Tab-separated table of C-alpha atoms and ligand atoms in Angstrom:
chain	number	residue	atom	x	y	z
A	1	MET	CA	124.002	10.037	116.057
A	2	SER	CA	123.245	6.507	116.438
A	3	VAL	CA	122.241	4.108	113.702
A	4	ASN	CA	119.936	0.882	114.002
A	5	VAL	CA	121.678	-2.557	112.408
A	6	GLU	CA	119.938	-5.478	111.543
A	7	PHE	CA	121.230	-8.498	110.099
A	8	ALA	CA	118.444	-10.945	108.547
A	9	PRO	CA	117.341	-13.187	108.061
A	10	ASP	CA	117.542	-14.199	111.810
A	11	GLY	CA	117.204	-10.189	113.350
A	12	GLN	CA	120.419	-10.087	115.473
A	13	HIS	CA	120.290	-6.242	115.445
A	14	GLY	CA	121.089	-3.268	118.255
A	15	VAL	CA	122.925	0.868	117.672
A	16	VAL	CA	125.721	1.052	116.332
A	17	ALA	CA	127.729	4.408	115.857
A	18	GLU	CA	128.141	6.704	112.830
A	19	GLY	CA	131.686	6.103	111.477
A	20	THR	CA	130.912	2.012	111.698
A	21	TYR	CA	131.691	-0.097	108.460
A	22	LEU	CA	129.525	-2.837	108.110
A	23	TRP	CA	131.772	-5.066	108.971
A	24	ASP	CA	132.455	-4.189	112.764
A	25	ALA	CA	128.670	-3.657	113.031
A	26	ALA	CA	128.348	-7.586	112.394
A	27	LYS	CA	131.277	-8.807	114.539
A	28	ARG	CA	129.558	-6.595	117.621
A	29	LEU	CA	125.733	-8.620	116.810
A	30	GLY	CA	127.364	-11.206	117.007
A	31	VAL	CA	127.128	-12.103	112.972
A	32	ARG	CA	130.840	-14.054	111.969
A	33	LEU	CA	130.553	-12.835	108.170
A	34	PRO	CA	133.276	-14.557	106.626
A	35	ALA	CA	136.734	-12.719	105.033
A	36	GLU	CA	138.495	-14.554	103.314
A	37	CYS	CA	141.335	-11.179	103.039
A	38	GLU	CA	140.878	-10.348	106.178
A	39	GLY	CA	138.380	-7.463	105.640
A	40	ARG	CA	140.750	-5.479	102.704
A	41	GLY	CA	138.697	-5.325	99.763
A	42	GLU	CA	140.360	-8.474	98.084
A	43	CYS	CA	137.758	-10.765	97.958
A	44	ASP	CA	134.075	-10.534	98.310
A	45	THR	CA	133.236	-13.213	100.805
A	46	CYS	CA	132.181	-10.826	102.941
A	47	ALA	CA	128.975	-9.678	100.383
A	48	VAL	CA	125.776	-8.236	101.965
A	49	ALA	CA	122.492	-7.276	100.429
A	50	LEU	CA	120.657	-4.733	101.477
A	51	LYS	CA	117.179	-4.694	102.265
A	52	GLU	CA	117.013	-0.836	104.412
A	53	GLY	CA	118.878	2.468	104.757
A	54	ALA	CA	121.657	1.606	101.159
A	55	THR	CA	121.600	5.444	101.274
A	56	LEU	CA	123.110	5.850	104.937
A	57	LEU	CA	126.076	3.954	104.008
A	58	SER	CA	129.362	5.987	101.836
A	59	SER	CA	129.451	6.051	98.437
A	60	LEU	CA	130.547	2.656	96.189
A	61	THR	CA	134.726	1.749	96.401
A	62	ASN	CA	136.169	0.703	94.140
A	63	ALA	CA	137.219	-2.205	95.897
A	64	GLU	CA	133.507	-2.885	95.789
A	65	ARG	CA	133.659	-1.987	91.974
A	66	GLU	CA	136.553	-4.371	90.908
A	67	ARG	CA	134.533	-7.334	92.683
A	68	LEU	CA	131.007	-7.773	92.136
A	69	SER	CA	129.237	-7.462	89.519
A	70	PRO	CA	126.982	-5.203	88.000
A	71	GLU	CA	124.183	-7.057	88.602
A	72	ARG	CA	125.367	-7.665	92.539
A	73	LEU	CA	125.722	-3.974	92.333
A	74	ALA	CA	122.109	-3.718	91.330
A	75	ALA	CA	121.117	-6.314	93.311
A	76	GLY	CA	122.123	-3.315	96.821
A	77	GLU	CA	125.382	-6.223	96.818
A	78	ARG	CA	128.073	-4.037	99.265
A	79	LEU	CA	131.330	-5.653	100.496
A	80	ALA	CA	130.399	-5.798	104.557
A	81	CYS	CA	134.392	-4.535	104.968
A	82	GLN	CA	134.222	-1.006	102.579
A	83	ALA	CA	130.960	0.044	103.499
A	84	LYS	CA	130.567	2.875	106.086
A	85	ILE	CA	127.635	3.455	107.957
A	86	GLU	CA	127.810	7.703	107.765
A	87	ARG	CA	124.466	8.857	108.042
A	88	ALA	CA	122.180	8.042	111.203
A	89	GLY	CA	118.213	5.789	110.471
A	90	ALA	CA	117.630	2.341	110.090
A	91	LEU	CA	119.375	-0.879	108.275
A	92	VAL	CA	118.571	-4.291	107.222
A	93	VAL	CA	120.695	-6.100	105.831
A	94	GLU	CA	121.040	-10.137	104.716
A	95	PRO	CA	124.487	-11.602	104.329
A	96	VAL	CA	124.894	-13.186	100.123
A	97	PRO	CA	125.334	-16.571	101.002
A	98	GLN	CA	128.561	-18.531	99.600
A	99	PRO	CA	128.656	-21.073	97.175
A	100	GLU	CA	128.809	-24.919	98.814
A	101	GLY	CA	132.240	-25.830	100.441
A	102	THR	CA	132.872	-23.204	102.225
A	103	THR	CA	130.095	-22.623	104.573
A	104	MET	CA	130.700	-20.720	107.368
A	105	GLY	CA	130.849	-23.932	109.555
A	106	ASP	CA	133.631	-25.138	107.656
A	107	GLU	CA	135.246	-21.824	107.492
A	108	GLU	CA	135.091	-21.307	111.597
A	109	GLN	CA	136.362	-24.937	112.716
A	110	SER	CA	139.859	-23.675	110.184
A	111	LYS	CA	139.254	-20.517	111.091
A	112	SER	CA	139.905	-21.491	114.875
A	113	LYS	CA	142.161	-24.156	114.896
A	114	ASP	CA	144.475	-22.111	113.407
A	115	LEU	CA	144.422	-19.058	116.270
A	116	ARG	CA	144.832	-21.659	119.095
A	117	ALA	CA	148.030	-22.779	116.694
A	118	ASP	CA	148.726	-19.272	115.881
A	119	PHE	CA	147.671	-17.613	120.019
A	120	LYS	CA	150.427	-20.748	121.474
A	121	GLY	CA	153.576	-19.085	119.351
A	122	MET	CA	152.337	-15.744	120.343
A	123	SER	CA	154.747	-13.305	122.907
A	124	LEU	CA	152.034	-11.424	125.147
A	125	GLN	CA	151.672	-8.573	123.307
A	126	GLU	CA	150.454	-10.309	120.323
A	127	LYS	CA	148.316	-11.800	122.219
A	128	PHE	CA	146.558	-8.637	123.753
A	129	ALA	CA	146.227	-7.448	120.278
A	130	THR	CA	144.877	-10.216	119.057
A	131	LEU	CA	142.425	-10.633	121.602
A	132	VAL	CA	141.568	-6.731	121.255
A	133	GLU	CA	141.229	-7.216	117.086
A	134	LEU	CA	138.566	-9.635	118.043
A	135	GLU	CA	136.765	-7.869	119.909
A	136	PHE	CA	137.808	-9.595	123.211
A	137	ASP	CA	136.545	-7.084	125.157
A	138	ALA	CA	135.110	-9.097	127.896
A	139	MET	CA	137.864	-10.703	128.845
A	140	THR	CA	140.148	-8.253	129.417
A	141	SER	CA	138.738	-6.474	131.188
A	142	THR	CA	137.696	-9.115	133.458
A	143	PHE	CA	141.813	-9.189	133.163
A	144	ARG	CA	141.998	-5.479	133.816
A	145	ALA	CA	139.557	-6.121	136.896
A	146	VAL	CA	142.216	-9.102	137.660
A	147	SER	CA	144.579	-6.957	138.157
A	148	ASP	CA	143.224	-4.032	139.224
A	149	ALA	CA	142.920	-6.641	142.470
A	150	ALA	CA	146.980	-7.190	142.802
A	151	THR	CA	149.488	-4.961	143.030
A	152	ALA	CA	149.942	-1.852	141.381
A	153	ALA	CA	153.116	-1.732	140.147
A	154	LEU	CA	151.153	-5.441	137.836
A	155	GLY	CA	147.916	-3.266	137.205
A	156	LYS	CA	150.408	-0.384	135.604
A	157	GLY	CA	151.901	-3.335	133.715
A	158	VAL	CA	149.050	-4.801	132.332
A	159	ASP	CA	147.494	-1.527	131.645
A	160	ALA	CA	150.653	-0.561	129.416
A	161	VAL	CA	150.388	-4.169	127.330
A	162	VAL	CA	146.684	-3.646	126.391
A	163	GLY	CA	147.032	-0.629	125.483
A	164	ALA	CA	150.001	-0.960	122.982
A	165	GLY	CA	147.552	-3.698	122.365
A	166	ARG	CA	145.043	-1.594	121.347
A	167	GLU	CA	147.123	1.371	119.188
A	168	ARG	CA	148.129	-1.796	117.602
A	169	ALA	CA	145.135	-3.249	116.349
A	170	ARG	CA	143.908	0.294	116.124
A	171	ARG	CA	147.249	0.129	113.577
A	172	GLN	CA	145.431	-2.548	111.781
A	173	ARG	CA	142.393	-1.790	111.313
A	174	THR	CA	142.996	1.826	109.833
A	175	ALA	CA	145.704	-0.421	107.713
A	176	ARG	CA	142.587	-2.529	106.020
A	177	ARG	CA	140.364	1.019	105.831
A	178	PRO	CA	139.320	1.604	102.072
A	179	PRO	CA	142.009	4.999	100.624
A	180	GLU	CA	138.701	6.183	99.225
A	181	HIS	CA	138.291	6.482	102.798
A	182	THR	CA	141.673	6.824	104.488
A	183	GLY	CA	143.261	9.307	101.146
A	184	ALA	CA	145.740	6.735	100.468
A	185	SER	CA	145.935	5.773	97.136
A	186	PRO	CA	144.400	3.334	95.220
A	187	LYS	CA	145.636	-0.620	95.050
A	188	LYS	CA	146.762	-1.521	91.942
B	201	FES	S1	136.919	-9.159	103.489
B	201	FES	FE1	137.530	-9.582	101.648
B	201	FES	S2	136.193	-8.306	100.178
B	201	FES	FE2	135.365	-7.390	102.800
């Protein structure tokens, strides 16, 4: 079953699968939410306000109860990295504006610089893992298409590296999931 998600106020929208976190839905639809703790439920920068469809989401996690005040919870705010879409339907969400001095422009620019610097020093496998994590699927697909045209041996090597990168990215994503969703012990 799929879910229609729309991000206000700009109206980016699309269909995602049940089980998708709002944070991942935002990335897929081209909405860059701030994420100071990178999805670990340790900040509140990824907060979004639910305009429609709040009942489609997973229950509040401990991280959300700790990071969002009762007033913010009453106003329908959720942490995008903690809120999983569990039921089909239509959702409308709006990113909560960040305090001055932490605008997306500044943050994105600084992250982009850091990423470029880090990327230079990475091994090939780490570069692929990073690309996968950033959901640069188009880039890996293009690379694979090019490799298909090259020798079979090279193609197999690329598949192995891409596969290892995907597995690493999957493990990193799983490690960030709320303990309520993984059966792990809650963070202290
Ligand atoms: S990114 Fe920090 S709580 Fe979601």
